[in-house]
Short mmCIF file of C-alpha atoms in Angstrom, two decimals:
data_model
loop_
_atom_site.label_atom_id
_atom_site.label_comp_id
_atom_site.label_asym_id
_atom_site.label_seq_id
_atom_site.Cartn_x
_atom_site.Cartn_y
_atom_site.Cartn_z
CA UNK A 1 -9.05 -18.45 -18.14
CA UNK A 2 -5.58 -16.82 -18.51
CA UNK A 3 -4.33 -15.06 -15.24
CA UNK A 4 -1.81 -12.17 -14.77
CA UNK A 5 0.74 -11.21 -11.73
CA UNK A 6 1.37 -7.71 -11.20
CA UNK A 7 4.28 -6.01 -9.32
CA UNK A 8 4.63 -2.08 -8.35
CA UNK A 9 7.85 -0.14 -7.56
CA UNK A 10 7.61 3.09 -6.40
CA UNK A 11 9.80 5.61 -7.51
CA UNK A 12 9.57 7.96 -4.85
CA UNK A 13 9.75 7.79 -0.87
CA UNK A 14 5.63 9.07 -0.55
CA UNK A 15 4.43 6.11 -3.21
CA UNK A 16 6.76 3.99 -1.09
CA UNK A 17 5.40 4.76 2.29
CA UNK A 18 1.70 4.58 0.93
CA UNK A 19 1.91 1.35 -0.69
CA UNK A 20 3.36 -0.43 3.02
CA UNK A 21 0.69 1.26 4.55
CA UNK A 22 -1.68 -0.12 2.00
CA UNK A 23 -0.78 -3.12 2.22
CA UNK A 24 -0.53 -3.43 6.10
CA UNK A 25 -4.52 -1.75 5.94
CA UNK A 26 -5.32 -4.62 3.85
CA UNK A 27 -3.84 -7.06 6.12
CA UNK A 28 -5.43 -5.92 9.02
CA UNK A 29 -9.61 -6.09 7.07
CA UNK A 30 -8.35 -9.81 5.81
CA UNK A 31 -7.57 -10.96 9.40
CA UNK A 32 -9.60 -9.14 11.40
CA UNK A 33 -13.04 -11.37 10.59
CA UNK A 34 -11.51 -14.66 11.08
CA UNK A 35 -12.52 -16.33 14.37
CA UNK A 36 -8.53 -18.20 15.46
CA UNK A 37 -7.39 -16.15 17.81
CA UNK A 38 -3.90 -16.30 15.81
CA UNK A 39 -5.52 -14.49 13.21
CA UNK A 40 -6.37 -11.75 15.55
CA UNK A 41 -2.87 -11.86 16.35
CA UNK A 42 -1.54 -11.36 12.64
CA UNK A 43 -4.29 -8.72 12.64
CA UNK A 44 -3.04 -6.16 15.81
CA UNK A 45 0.57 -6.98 14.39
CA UNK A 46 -0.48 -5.02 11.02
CA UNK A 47 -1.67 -2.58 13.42
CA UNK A 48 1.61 -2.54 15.09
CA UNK A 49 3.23 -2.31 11.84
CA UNK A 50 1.10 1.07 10.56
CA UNK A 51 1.59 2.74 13.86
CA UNK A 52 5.45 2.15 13.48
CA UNK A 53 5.46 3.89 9.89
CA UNK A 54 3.60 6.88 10.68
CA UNK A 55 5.70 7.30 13.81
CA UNK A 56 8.47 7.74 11.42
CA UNK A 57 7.30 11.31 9.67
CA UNK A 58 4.51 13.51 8.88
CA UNK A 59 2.82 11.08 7.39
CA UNK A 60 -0.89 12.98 7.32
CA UNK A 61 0.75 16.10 5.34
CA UNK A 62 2.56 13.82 2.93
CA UNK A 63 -0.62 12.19 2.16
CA UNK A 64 -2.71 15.86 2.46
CA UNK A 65 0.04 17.04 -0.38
CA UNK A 66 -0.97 14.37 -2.63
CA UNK A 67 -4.41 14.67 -2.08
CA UNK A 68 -4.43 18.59 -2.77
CA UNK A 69 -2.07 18.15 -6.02
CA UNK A 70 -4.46 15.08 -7.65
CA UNK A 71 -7.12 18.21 -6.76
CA UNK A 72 -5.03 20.14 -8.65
CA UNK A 73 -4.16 18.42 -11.64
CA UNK A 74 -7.67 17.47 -12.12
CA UNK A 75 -9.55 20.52 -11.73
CA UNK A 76 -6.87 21.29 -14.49
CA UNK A 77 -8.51 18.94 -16.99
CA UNK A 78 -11.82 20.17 -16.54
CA UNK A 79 -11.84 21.88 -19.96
CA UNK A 80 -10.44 19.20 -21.64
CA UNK A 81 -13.00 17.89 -24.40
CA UNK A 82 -12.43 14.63 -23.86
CA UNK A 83 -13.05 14.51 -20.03
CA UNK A 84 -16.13 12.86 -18.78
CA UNK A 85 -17.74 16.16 -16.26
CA UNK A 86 -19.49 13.35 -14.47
CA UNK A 87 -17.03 11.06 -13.60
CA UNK A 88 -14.36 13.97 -12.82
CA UNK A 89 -17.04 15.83 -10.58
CA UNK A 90 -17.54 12.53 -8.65
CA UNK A 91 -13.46 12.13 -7.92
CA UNK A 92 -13.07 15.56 -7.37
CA UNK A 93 -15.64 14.85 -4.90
CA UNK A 94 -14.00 12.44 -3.23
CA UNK A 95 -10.98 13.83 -2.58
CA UNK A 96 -12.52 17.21 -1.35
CA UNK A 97 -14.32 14.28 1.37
CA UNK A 98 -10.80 12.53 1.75
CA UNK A 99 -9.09 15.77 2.67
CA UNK A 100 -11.51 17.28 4.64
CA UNK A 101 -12.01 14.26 6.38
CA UNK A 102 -8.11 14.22 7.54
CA UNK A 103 -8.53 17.67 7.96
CA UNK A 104 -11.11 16.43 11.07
CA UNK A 105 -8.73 13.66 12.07
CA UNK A 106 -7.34 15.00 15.53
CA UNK A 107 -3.53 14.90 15.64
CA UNK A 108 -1.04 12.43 13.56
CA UNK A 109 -2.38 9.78 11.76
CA UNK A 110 -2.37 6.66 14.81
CA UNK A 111 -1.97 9.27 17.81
CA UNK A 112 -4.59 7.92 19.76
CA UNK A 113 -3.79 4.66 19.07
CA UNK A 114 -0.31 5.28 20.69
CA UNK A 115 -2.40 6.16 23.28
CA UNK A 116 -3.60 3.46 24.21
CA UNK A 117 -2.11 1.17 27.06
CA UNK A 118 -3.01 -1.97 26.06
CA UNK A 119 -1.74 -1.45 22.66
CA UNK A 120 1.53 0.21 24.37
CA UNK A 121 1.95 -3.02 26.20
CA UNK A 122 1.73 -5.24 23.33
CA UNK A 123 4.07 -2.66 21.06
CA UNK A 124 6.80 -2.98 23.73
CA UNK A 125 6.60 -6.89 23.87
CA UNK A 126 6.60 -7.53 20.11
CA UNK A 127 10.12 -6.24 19.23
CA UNK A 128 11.30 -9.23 21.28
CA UNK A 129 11.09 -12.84 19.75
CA UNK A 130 8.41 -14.60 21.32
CA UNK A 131 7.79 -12.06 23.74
CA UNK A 132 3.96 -11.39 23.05
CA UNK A 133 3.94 -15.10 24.69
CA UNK A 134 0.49 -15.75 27.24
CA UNK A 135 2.93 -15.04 30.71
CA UNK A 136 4.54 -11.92 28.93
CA UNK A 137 1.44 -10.01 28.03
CA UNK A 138 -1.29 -12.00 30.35
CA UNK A 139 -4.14 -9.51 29.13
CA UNK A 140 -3.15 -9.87 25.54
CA UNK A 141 -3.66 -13.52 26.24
CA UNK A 142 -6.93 -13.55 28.01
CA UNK A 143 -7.92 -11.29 25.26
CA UNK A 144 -7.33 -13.80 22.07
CA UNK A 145 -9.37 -16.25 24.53
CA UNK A 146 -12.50 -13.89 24.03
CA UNK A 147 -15.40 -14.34 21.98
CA UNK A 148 -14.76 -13.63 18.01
CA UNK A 149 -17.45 -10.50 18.24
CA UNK A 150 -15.60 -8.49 21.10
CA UNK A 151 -11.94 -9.07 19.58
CA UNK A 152 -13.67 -7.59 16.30
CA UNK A 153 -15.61 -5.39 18.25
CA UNK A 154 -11.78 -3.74 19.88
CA UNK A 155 -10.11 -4.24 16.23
CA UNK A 156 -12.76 -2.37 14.22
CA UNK A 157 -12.52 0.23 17.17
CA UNK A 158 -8.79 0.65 16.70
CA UNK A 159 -9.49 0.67 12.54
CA UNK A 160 -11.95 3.36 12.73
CA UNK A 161 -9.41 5.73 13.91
CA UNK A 162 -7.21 5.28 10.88
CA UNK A 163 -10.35 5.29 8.67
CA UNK A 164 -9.35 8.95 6.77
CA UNK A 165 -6.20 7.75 6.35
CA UNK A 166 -7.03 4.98 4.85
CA UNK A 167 -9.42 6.26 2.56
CA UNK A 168 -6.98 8.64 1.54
CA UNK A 169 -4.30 6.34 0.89
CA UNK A 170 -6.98 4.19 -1.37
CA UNK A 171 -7.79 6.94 -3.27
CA UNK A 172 -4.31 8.20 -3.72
CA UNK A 173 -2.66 4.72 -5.15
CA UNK A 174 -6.37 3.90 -7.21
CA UNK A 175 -5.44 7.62 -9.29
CA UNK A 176 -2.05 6.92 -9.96
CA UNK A 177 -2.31 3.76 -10.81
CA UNK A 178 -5.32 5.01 -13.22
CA UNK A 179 -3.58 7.36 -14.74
CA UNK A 180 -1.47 5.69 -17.29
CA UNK A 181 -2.52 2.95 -20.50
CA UNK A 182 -0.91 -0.37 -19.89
CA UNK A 183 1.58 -1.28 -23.15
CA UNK A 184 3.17 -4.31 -24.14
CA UNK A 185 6.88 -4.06 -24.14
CA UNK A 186 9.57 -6.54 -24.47
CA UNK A 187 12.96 -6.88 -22.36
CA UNK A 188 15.69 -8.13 -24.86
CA UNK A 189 17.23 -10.94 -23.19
CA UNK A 190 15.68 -10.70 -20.08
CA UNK A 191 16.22 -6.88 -19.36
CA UNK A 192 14.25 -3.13 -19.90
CA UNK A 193 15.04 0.00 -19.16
CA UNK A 194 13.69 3.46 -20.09
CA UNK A 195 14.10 7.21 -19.50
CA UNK A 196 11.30 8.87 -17.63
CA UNK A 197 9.87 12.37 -18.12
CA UNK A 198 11.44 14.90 -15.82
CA UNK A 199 9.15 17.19 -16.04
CA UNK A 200 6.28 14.83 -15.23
CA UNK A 201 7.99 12.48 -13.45
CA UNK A 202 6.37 8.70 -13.00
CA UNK A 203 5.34 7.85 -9.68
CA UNK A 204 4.63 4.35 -9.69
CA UNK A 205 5.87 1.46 -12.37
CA UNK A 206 3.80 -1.57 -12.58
CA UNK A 207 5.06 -5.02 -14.48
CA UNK A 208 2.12 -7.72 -15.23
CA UNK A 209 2.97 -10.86 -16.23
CA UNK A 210 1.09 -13.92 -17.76
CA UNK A 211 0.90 -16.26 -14.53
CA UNK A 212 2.62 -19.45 -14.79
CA UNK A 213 5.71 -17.70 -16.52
CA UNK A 214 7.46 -18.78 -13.82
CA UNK A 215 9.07 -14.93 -14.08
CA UNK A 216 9.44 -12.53 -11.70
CA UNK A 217 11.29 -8.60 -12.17
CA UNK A 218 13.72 -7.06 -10.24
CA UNK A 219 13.26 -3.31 -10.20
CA UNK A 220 15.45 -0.37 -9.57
CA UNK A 221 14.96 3.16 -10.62
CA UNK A 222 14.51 6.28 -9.80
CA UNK A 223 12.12 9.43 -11.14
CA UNK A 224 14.61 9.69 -13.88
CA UNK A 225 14.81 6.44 -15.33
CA UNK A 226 14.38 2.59 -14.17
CA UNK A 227 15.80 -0.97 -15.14
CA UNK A 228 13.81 -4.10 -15.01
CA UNK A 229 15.90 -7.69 -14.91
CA UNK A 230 13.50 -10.45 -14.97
CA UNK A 231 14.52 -13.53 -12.85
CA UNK A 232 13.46 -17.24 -13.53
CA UNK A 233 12.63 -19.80 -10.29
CA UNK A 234 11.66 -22.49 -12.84
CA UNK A 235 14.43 -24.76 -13.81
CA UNK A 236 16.81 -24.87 -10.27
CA UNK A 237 14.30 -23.21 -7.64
CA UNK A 238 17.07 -20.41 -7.26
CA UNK A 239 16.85 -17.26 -8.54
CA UNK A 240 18.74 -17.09 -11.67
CA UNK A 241 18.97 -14.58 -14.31
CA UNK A 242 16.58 -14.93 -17.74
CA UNK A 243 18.48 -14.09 -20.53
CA UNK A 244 15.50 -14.25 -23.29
CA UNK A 245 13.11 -12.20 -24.91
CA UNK A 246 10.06 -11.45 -22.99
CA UNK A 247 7.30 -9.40 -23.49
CA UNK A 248 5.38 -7.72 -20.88
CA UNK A 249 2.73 -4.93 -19.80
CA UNK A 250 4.24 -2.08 -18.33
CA UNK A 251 2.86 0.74 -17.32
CA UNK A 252 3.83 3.85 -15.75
CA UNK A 253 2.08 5.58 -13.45
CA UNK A 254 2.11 9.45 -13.92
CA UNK A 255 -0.16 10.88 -12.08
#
C-alpha cells in the first residue's frame, strides 16, 4: 500500500500559532493514557508548552476572529447551487458551538491553569536543565509515583479547561485545510515557487510526498508568494540540495 508524508507552512502568524498549539494538544491526548510516569512527564510539559504560547497574546480573540470569518464566508455560500445545505448547516453549526463555547470560557485561554500552584511550581523549575529533578520539585515527584488513574484523573482535569480552545483550533485548521483541491505539480530541478492571490490570500500550504522519497521541502513564503526547495537525506545522511525534477501534491489552503 503506497504511503504519503505531508508538511504544512503557514503563511501567516494566526495559522502559525494554531498549528503549535495543535500540535502540543495532540501531544498532550497521546501521552496522557500511557501508564510510565515519564510519559506523564512529556504530557504536563505539552501543557507547559500551550500555557507559554497563549501567555504570549490574545490568543482567544485571534482564534474568535477566525471562527466568526469561516462563519462568514460560509453563510456566504449558502446560495451557491452546488453547496450541500446539509453538510454546510452542520459546520455552521459547529462553529456557532465553538464560538459560543469560548464565548463561556472565563478569562484567557489557560488562565486558570496559571493559576494553579502546583503547575506554577513545575513551570518555574522546567526552564532550568534538569531542574524538574525528584529533590527540586518533591511533589511533582511523589506525584509521577501515583497510580496511572489519578495522574489521568489531574491531566484530564487540567485538559478540560482548554477544551473550547481546542475544539476551536480543530475546527479552524480541519476548514482550511478543506478548503482547497490537492494538484500535482512539479519543482524543476528540485525547486517551486508561485504567486498567491492577494485578494484571497492562502493561509496554509501543504506539500505531500510519496513516502520513501527520501525528500523533504524547505518552505518560505509569505501571503504573497512562496518557494519550495526540496532537500535529499538519501545518499550522504546530510541535507543536501535535489537538483531534479519532482513532482508533488500541493495544495493551498484558502480558506
Amino acid at each position: 500500500m503506497s504511503t504519503s508524508l505531508t508538511f504544512e507552512y503557514p503563511l501567516n502568524e494566526r495559522i502559525r500559532t494554531f498549528l503549535r498549539l495543535e500540535y502540543l494538544l495532540e501531544k498532550v491526548a497521546h501521552f496522557l493514557p500511557q501508564e510510565d510516569p515519564w510519559m506523564s512527564r512529556v504530557a504536563v510539559e505539552g501543557i507547559l508548552g500551550i500555557l507559554t504560547i497563549t501567555t504570549r497574546g490574545d490568543i482567544k480573540t485571534e482564534l474568535l476572529k477566525e471562527l466568526e470569518r469561516n462563519t462568514n464566508a460560509l453563510n456566504r455560500m449558502q446560495r451557491e447551487p452546488e453547496v450541500d445545505p446539509k453538510t454546510l448547516e452542520k459546520t455552521l453549526d459547529d462553529l456557532r458551538k465553538a464560538i459560543s463555547d469560548l464565548h463561556k470560557s472565563s478569562g484567557q485561554i489557560g488562565q486558570s491553569l496559571r493559576q494553579d500552584g502546583f503547575l506554577k511550581s513545575i513551570a518555574k523549575r522546567s526552564s532550568i536543565p534538569g531542574g524538574t529533578c525528584s529533590f527540586d520539585i518533591p511533589q511533582y515527584h511523589y506525584w509521577l509515583r501515583q497510580p496511572l488513574k489519578l495522574r489521568q484523573q489531574q491531566l484530564s482535569d487540567w485538559m478540560q479547561s482548554l477544551q473550547p480552545a481546542s475544539n476551536g483550533i480543530t475546527l479552524a485548521l480541519s476548514l482550511a485545510r478543506t478548503s482547497a483541491e490537492p494538484r500535482e505539480v512539479t519543482a524543476t530541478g528540485g525547486f517551486y515557487q508561485e504567486a498567491l492571490n492577494i485578494q484571497a490570500p492562502a493561509q496554509l500550504v501543504r506539500v505531500t510526498l510519496k513516502d520513501g522519497s527520501h525528500l523533504f521541502p524547505e518552505i518560505s513564503g509569505h501571503k504573497n508568494r512562496f518557494s519550495i526547495r526540496f532537500m535529499s537525506v538519501k545518499e550522504t545522511g546530510r541535507p543536501t540540495s535535489w537538483q531534479k525534477d519532482t513532482t508533488f501534491t500541493l495544495t493551498c489552503c484558502v480558506f
